[in-house]
XYZ file of C-alpha atoms in Angstrom:
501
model
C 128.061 55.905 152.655
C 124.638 54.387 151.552
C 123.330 58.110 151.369
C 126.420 58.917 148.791
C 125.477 55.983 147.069
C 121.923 56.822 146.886
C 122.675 60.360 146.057
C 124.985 59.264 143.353
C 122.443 56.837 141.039
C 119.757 59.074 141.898
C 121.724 62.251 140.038
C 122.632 59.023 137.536
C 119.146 58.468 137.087
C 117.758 61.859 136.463
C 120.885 62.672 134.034
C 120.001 59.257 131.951
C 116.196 60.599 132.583
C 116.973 64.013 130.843
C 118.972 62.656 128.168
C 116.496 60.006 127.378
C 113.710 62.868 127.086
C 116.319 64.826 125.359
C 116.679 62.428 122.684
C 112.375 61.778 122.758
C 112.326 65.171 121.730
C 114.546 65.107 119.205
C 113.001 62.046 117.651
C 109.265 63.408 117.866
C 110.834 67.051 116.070
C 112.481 65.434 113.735
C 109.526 62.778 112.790
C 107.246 65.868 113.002
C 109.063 67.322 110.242
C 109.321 64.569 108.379
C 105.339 64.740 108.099
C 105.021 68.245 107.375
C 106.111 69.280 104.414
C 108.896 72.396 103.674
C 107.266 75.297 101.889
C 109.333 76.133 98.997
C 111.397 79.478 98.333
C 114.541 80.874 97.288
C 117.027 79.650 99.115
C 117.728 81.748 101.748
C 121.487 83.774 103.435
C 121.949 83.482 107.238
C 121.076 87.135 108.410
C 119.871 88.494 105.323
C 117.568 85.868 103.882
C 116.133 86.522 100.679
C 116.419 90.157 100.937
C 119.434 90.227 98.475
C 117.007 88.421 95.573
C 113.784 90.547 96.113
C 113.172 93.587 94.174
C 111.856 96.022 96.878
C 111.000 98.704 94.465
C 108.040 96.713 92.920
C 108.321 93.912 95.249
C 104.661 92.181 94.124
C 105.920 91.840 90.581
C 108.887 89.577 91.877
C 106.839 88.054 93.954
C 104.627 87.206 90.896
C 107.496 85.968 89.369
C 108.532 83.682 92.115
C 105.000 81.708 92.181
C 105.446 80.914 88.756
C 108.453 78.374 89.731
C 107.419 77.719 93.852
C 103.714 77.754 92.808
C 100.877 79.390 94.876
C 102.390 79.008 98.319
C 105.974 79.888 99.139
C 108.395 81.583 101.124
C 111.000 84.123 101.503
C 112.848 85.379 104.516
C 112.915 89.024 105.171
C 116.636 89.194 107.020
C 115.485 86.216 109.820
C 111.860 86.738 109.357
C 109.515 84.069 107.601
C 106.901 84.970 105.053
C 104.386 82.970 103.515
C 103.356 84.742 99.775
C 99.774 83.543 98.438
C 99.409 83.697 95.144
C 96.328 82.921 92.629
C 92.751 83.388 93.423
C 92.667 79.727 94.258
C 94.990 80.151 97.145
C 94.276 83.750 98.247
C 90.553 83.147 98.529
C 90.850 79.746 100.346
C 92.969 81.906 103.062
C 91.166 84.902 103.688
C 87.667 83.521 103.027
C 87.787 79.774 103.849
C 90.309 79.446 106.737
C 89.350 83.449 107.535
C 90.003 82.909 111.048
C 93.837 81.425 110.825
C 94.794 84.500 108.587
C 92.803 87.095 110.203
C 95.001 88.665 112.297
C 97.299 91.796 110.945
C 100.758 91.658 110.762
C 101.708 95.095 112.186
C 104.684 96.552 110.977
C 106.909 98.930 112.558
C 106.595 101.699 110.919
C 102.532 101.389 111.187
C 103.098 100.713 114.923
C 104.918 104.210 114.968
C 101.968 106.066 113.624
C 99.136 104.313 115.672
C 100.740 103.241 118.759
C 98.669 100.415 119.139
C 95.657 102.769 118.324
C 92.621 102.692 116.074
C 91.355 100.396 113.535
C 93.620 99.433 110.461
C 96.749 98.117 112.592
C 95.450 96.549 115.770
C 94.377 93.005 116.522
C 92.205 91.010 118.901
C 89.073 92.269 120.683
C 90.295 96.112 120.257
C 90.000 95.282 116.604
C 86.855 93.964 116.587
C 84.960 96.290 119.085
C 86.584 99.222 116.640
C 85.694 97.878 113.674
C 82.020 97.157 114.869
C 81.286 100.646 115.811
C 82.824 101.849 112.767
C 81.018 99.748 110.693
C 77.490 101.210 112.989
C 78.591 104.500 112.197
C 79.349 104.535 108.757
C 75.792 102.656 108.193
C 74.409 105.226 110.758
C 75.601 108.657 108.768
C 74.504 107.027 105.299
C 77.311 104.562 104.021
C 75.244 102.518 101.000
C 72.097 104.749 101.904
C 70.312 108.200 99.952
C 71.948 110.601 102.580
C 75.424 110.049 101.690
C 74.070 109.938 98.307
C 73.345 113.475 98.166
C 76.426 114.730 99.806
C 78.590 112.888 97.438
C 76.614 114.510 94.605
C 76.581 117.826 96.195
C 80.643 117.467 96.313
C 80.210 116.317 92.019
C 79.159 120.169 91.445
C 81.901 121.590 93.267
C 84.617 118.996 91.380
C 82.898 119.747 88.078
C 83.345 123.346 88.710
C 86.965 122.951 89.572
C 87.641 121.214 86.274
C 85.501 124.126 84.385
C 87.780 126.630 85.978
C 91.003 125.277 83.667
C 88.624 126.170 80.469
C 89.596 123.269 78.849
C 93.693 123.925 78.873
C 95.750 120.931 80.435
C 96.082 120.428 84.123
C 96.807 117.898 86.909
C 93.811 116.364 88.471
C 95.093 114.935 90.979
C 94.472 117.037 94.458
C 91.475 118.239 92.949
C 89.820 114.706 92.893
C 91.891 113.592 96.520
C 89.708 117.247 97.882
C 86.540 115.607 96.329
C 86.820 112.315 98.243
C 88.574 113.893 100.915
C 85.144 115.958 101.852
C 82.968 113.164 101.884
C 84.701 111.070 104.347
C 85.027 114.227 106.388
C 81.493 114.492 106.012
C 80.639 111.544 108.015
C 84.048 111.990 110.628
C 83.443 115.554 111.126
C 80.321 116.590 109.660
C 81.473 119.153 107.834
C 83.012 119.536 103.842
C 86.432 121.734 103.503
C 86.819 124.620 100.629
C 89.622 123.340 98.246
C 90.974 126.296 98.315
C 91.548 125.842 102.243
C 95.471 126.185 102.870
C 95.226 123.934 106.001
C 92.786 121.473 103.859
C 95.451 121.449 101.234
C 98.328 120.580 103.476
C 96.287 117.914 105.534
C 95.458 116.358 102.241
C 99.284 116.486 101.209
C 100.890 115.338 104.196
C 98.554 112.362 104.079
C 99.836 111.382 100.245
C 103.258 111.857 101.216
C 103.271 109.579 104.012
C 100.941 107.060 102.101
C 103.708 106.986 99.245
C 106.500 106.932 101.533
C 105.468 104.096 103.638
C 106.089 101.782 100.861
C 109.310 103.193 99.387
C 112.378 100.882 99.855
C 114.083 102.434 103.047
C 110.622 101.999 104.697
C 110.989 98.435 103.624
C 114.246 97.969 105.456
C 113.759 99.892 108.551
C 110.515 97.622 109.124
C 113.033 94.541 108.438
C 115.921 96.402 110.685
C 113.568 98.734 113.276
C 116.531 100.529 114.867
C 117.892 101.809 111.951
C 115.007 104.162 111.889
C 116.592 107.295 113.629
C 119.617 107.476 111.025
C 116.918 107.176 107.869
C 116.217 110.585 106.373
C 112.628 109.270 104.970
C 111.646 107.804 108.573
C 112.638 110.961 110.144
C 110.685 112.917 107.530
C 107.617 110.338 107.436
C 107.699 110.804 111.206
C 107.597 114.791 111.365
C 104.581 114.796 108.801
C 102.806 112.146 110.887
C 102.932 114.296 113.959
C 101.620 117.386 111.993
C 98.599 115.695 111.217
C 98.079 114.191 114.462
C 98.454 117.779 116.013
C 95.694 118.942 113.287
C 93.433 116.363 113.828
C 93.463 116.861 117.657
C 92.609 120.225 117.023
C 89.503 119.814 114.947
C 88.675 117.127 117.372
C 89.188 119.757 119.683
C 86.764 122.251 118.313
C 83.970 119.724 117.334
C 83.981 119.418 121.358
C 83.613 122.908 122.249
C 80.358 123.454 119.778
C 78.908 119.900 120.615
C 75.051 120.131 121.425
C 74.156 117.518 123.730
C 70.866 116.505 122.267
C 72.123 116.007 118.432
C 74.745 113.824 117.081
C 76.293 115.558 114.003
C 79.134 112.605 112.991
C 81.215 110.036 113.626
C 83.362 111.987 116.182
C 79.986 112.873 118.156
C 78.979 109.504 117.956
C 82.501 108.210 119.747
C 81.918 110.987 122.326
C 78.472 109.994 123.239
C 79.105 106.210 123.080
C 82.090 106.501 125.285
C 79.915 108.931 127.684
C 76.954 106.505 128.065
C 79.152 103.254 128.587
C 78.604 101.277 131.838
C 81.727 100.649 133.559
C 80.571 96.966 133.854
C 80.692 96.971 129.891
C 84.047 94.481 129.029
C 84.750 97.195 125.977
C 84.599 100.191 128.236
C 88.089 100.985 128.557
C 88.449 100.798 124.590
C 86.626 104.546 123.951
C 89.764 106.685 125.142
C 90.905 109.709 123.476
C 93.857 108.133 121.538
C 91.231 105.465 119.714
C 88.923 108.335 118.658
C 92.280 110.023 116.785
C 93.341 107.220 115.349
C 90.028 105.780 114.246
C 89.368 109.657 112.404
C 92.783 109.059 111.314
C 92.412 105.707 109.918
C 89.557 106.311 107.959
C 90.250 109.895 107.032
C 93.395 108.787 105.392
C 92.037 105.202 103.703
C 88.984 107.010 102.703
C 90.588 109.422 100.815
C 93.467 108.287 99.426
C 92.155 104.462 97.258
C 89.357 106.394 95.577
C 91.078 109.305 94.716
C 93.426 107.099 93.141
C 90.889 105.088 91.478
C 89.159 108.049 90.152
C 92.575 109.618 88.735
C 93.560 105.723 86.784
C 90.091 105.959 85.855
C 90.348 109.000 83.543
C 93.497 108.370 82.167
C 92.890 104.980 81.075
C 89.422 106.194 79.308
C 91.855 109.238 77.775
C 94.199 106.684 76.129
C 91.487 104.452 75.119
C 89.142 107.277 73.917
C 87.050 104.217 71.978
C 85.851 103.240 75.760
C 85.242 106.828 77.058
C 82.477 106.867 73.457
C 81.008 103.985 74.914
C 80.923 104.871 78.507
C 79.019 108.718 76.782
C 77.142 107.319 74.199
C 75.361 105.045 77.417
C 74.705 107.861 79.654
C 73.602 109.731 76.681
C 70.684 107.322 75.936
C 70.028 105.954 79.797
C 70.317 109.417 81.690
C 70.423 112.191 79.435
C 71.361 115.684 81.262
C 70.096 115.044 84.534
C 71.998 114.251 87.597
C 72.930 110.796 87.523
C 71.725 108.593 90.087
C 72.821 105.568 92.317
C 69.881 104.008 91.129
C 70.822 104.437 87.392
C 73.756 102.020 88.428
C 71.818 98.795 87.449
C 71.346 100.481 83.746
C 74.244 101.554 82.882
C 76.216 98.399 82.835
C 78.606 99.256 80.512
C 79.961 102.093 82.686
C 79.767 99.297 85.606
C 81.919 97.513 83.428
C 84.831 100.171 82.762
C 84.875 101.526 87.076
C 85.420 97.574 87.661
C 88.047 97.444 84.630
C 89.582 100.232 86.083
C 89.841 98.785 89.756
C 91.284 95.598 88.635
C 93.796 97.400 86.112
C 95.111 99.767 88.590
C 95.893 96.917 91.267
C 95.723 99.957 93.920
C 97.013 97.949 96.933
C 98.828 95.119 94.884
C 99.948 92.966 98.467
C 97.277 94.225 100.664
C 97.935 94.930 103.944
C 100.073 92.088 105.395
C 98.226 89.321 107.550
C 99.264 86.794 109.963
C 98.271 83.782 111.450
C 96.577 83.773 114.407
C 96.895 80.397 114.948
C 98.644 77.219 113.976
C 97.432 75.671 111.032
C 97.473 73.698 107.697
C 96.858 74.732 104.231
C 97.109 72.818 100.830
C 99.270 70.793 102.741
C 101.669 72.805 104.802
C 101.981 73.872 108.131
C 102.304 77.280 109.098
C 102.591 78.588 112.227
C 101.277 80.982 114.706
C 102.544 84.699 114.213
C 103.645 83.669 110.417
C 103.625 87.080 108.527
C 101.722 86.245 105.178
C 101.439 88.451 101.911
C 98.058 88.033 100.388
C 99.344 88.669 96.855
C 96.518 90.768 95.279
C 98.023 91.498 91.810
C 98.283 87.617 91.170
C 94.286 87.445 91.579
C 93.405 90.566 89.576
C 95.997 89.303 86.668
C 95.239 85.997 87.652
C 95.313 84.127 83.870
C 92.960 81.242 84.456
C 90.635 83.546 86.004
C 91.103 86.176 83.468
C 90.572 86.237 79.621
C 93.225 88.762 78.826
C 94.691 89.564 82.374
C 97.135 92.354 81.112
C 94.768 94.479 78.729
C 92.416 97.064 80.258
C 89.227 95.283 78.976
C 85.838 95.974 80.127
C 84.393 93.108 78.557
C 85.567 91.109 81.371
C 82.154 92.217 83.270
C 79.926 91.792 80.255
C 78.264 88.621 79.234
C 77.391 88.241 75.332
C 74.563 90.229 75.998
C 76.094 92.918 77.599
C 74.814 92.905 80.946
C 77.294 93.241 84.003
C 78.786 90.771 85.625
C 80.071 90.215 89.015
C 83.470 87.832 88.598
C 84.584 86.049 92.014
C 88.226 86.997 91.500
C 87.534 90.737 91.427
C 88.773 91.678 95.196
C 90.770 95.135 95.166
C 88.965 95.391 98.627
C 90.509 92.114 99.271
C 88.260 89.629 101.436
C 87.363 88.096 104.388
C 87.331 89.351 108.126
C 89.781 92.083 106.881
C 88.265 93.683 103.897
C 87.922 97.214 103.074
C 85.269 98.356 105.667
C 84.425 101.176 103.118
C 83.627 99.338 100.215
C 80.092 100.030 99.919
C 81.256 103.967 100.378
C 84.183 103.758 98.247
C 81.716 101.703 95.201
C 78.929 104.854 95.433
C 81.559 107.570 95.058
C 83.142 106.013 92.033
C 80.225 105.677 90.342
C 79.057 109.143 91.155
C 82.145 111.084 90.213
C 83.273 108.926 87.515
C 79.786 109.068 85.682
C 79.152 113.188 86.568
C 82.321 113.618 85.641
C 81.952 112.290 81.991
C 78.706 113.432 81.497
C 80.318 116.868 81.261
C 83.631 116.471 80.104
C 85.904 114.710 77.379
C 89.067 113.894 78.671
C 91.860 113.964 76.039
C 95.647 114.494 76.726
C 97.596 117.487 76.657
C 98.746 119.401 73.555
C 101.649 117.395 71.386
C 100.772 114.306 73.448
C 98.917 110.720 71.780
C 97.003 109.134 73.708
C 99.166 106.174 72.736
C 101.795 107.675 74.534
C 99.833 108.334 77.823
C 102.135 106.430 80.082
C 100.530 103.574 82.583
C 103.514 102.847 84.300
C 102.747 103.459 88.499
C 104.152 105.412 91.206
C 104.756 102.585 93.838
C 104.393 103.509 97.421
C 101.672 101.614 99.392
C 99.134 102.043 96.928
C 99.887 102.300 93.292
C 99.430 106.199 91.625
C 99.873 107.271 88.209
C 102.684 109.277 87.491
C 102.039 113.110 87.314
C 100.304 114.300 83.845
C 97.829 116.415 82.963
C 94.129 116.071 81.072
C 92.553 118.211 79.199
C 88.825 118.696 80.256
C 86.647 119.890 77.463
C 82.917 120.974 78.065
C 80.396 118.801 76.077
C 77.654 121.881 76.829
């Protein structure tokens, strides 16, 4: 009897106990909120969220729109998944440069885990990422990234673009695979040691696979199989992005392959060597050991085959047809290298005299917007910002187009104006909201590549040629409207090239 009575107010007590914490917790949660405050946004649907509101065909334009009534920091829900937008150069460089380590991480979709597995550089986190990124950062500096050997090689690869161009005598063409071969060769240069002829049928497909998938990824069906993962099988572009994805794994493993069987020991030819070797000479007591596997080295070459291509050929492609339709700015950029170079073969070091032409490649860059959200980011931790608490594993859109079209950062944000990196005087000017590589721990790891070949094709490039539009076309009616994918192209056209020797 006494035990039944003990048993019975000791279950009383711990049920009172567990309701009294019950209710604790309840209080604390609902005081915590109280303290932080909500994040605006649209207001969201059970299930679908926002996705209803958001234009997904050019999503960073609505998402533009949005900051403009919830301000710099907001929300939306992507079906049941929170995302924090940054808009500004205020609030986008605060995040990735300030607080760098809360949104350092990347948020990895999955349709980018599908094509790396968990592999390479571009779409992994944590100490793979940073061991990765280190020795691909080495590497690049080793085989002449910012230095006089890559130099040459890029201007070795001018002659054989300018000779592509002098092949269409002048009539109207399409530059566009022509320039993606150009870039194309000099990151293969430094992965495999080796340049491709453009007229190289497996180049050529390589290079078009690549653009396809690059396009595709952002389309809006990509969009909504990242949101909804297993509708993937019964989505024609999936299925398609897929089967071009596994081509050019299967011809990257077999250059890999080769570059193997005609390795010399005592030399190290590129960056593929350079894996090799590193991964041969590690000590197995060496914590990042186990990170030099076969899969990395594909997906690294991948990675930076595919990134170093694609943004400058891009670049290089807005780049002529904005100085086409403003023919008053390709004068300027000629008339300069006229007076500062003459006919010889420009030179990086001719960069810091020709400032006007600085000017124009930066105009260009900030015009184009090339990668208008980024790559997505997340938080890697919980944390506060302007005010607001976000928390760990938040997906967040570093909204790039508001900081290149940012209008108190910008004197006329929406005209392609070189001026806005020229004082009064007309020197250059660096301006702190100029970040198409975006910033922080996850910037473009190619930037100082990427800066060297734009000045070096752009400037050959119009030292020989005058770009004006087809036949029957204005160059008022050159149209700027982009291609979205997940970079920003300009629609098909075609240039004329005309000789100026």
């Amino acid at each position: 009897m006494i035990e039944d009575l003990f048993e019975s107010s000791t279950s009383g007590f711990l049920m009172v106990a567990i309701v009294s914490l019950l209710l604790l917790q309840l209080c604390f949660s609902f005081i915590s909120r109280e303290k932080r405050k909500d994040l605006p946004g649209p207001e969201a649907l059970p299930l679908l969220g926002n996705l209803h509101q958001l234009d997904l065909k050019r999503l960073d334009c609505h998402l533009v729109q949005l900051s403009q009534k919830y301000g710099p920091i907001f929300r939306v829900y992507l079906a049941s998944k929170k995302v924090v937008v940054l808009a500004g150069y205020t609030a986008v460089k605060q995040a990735l440069v300030n607080q760098a380590e809360d949104f350092g991480e990347r948020e990895i979709f999955p349709i980018f885990h599908d094509f790396n597995k968990g592999n390479g550089i571009l779409f992994t986190n944590g100490d793979q990422w940073k061991e990765m990124r280190r020795f691909a950062l080495m590497t690049l500096k080793d085989f002449g990234m910012g230095k006089r050997t890559i130099e040459e090689k890029i201007i070795e690869e001018c002659q054989y673009l300018i000779e592509a161009f002098e092949q269409h005598q002048g009539e109207a063409f399409s530059n566009a695979q022509v320039i993606s071969y150009a870039t194309s060769n000099i990151i293969s240069a430094i992965m495999y040691g080796r340049r491709f002829d453009y007229k190289d049928p497996t180049f050529q497909a390589m290079i078009e696979r690549d653009h396809e998938v690059i396009h595709l990824t952002g389309s809006p069906s990509i969009q909504i199989y990242n949101i909804f993962p297993w509708l993937g099988p019964f989505l024609k572009t999936w299925r398609y992005i897929m089967k071009k994805v596994e081509i050019n794994i299967e011809s990257t493993r077999r250059i890999i392959g080769e570059m193997k069987e005609t390795r010399n020991p005592g030399t190290c030819r590129c960056f593929v060597d350079a894996f090799l070797i590193h991964k041969e000479n590690q000590e197995e007591s060496d914590v990042n050991a186990h990170y030099y596997h076969e899969d990395n080295l594909l997906h690294c070459v991948m990675n930076l085959f595919g990134a170093g291509t694609d943004t400058t050929a891009t670049t290089l492609q807005w780049g002529l047809l904005y100085i086409t339709k403003y023919p008053h700015i390709q004068d300027g950029v000629q008339e300069e290298l006229r007076r500062v170079v003459g006919n010889r073969q420009v030179r990086v070091e001719d960069r810091k005299n020709l400032p006007y032409m600085e000017a124009v490649i930066h105009e260009t860059q900030r015009m184009a917007n090339i990668v208008p959200m980024s790559l997505p980011h997340r938080t890697s931790r919980d944390t506060s910002f302007q005010g607001y608490f976000i928390q760990k594993g938040t997906m967040v859109i570093p909204l790039l187009t508001s900081v290149l079209y940012d209008e108190s950062q910008w004197e006329k944000p929406h005209t392609f104006n070189p001026a806005h990196f020229l004082d009064d005087e007309g020197r250059f000017v660096r301006r702190d909201a100029f970040m198409p590589f975006s910033a922080g721990r996850r910037m473009c790891l190619g930037e100082g590549l990427a800066r060297m070949e734009l000045f070096l094709f752009f400037a050959s490039l119009l030292q020989h040629f005058h770009f004006k539009p087809a036949p029957g076309v204005s160059e008022d009616s050159l149209d700027l409207t982009p291609v979205v994918g997940i970079t920003l192209n300009p629609l098909t056209h075609k240039l004329r090239a005309i000789s100026r020797f």
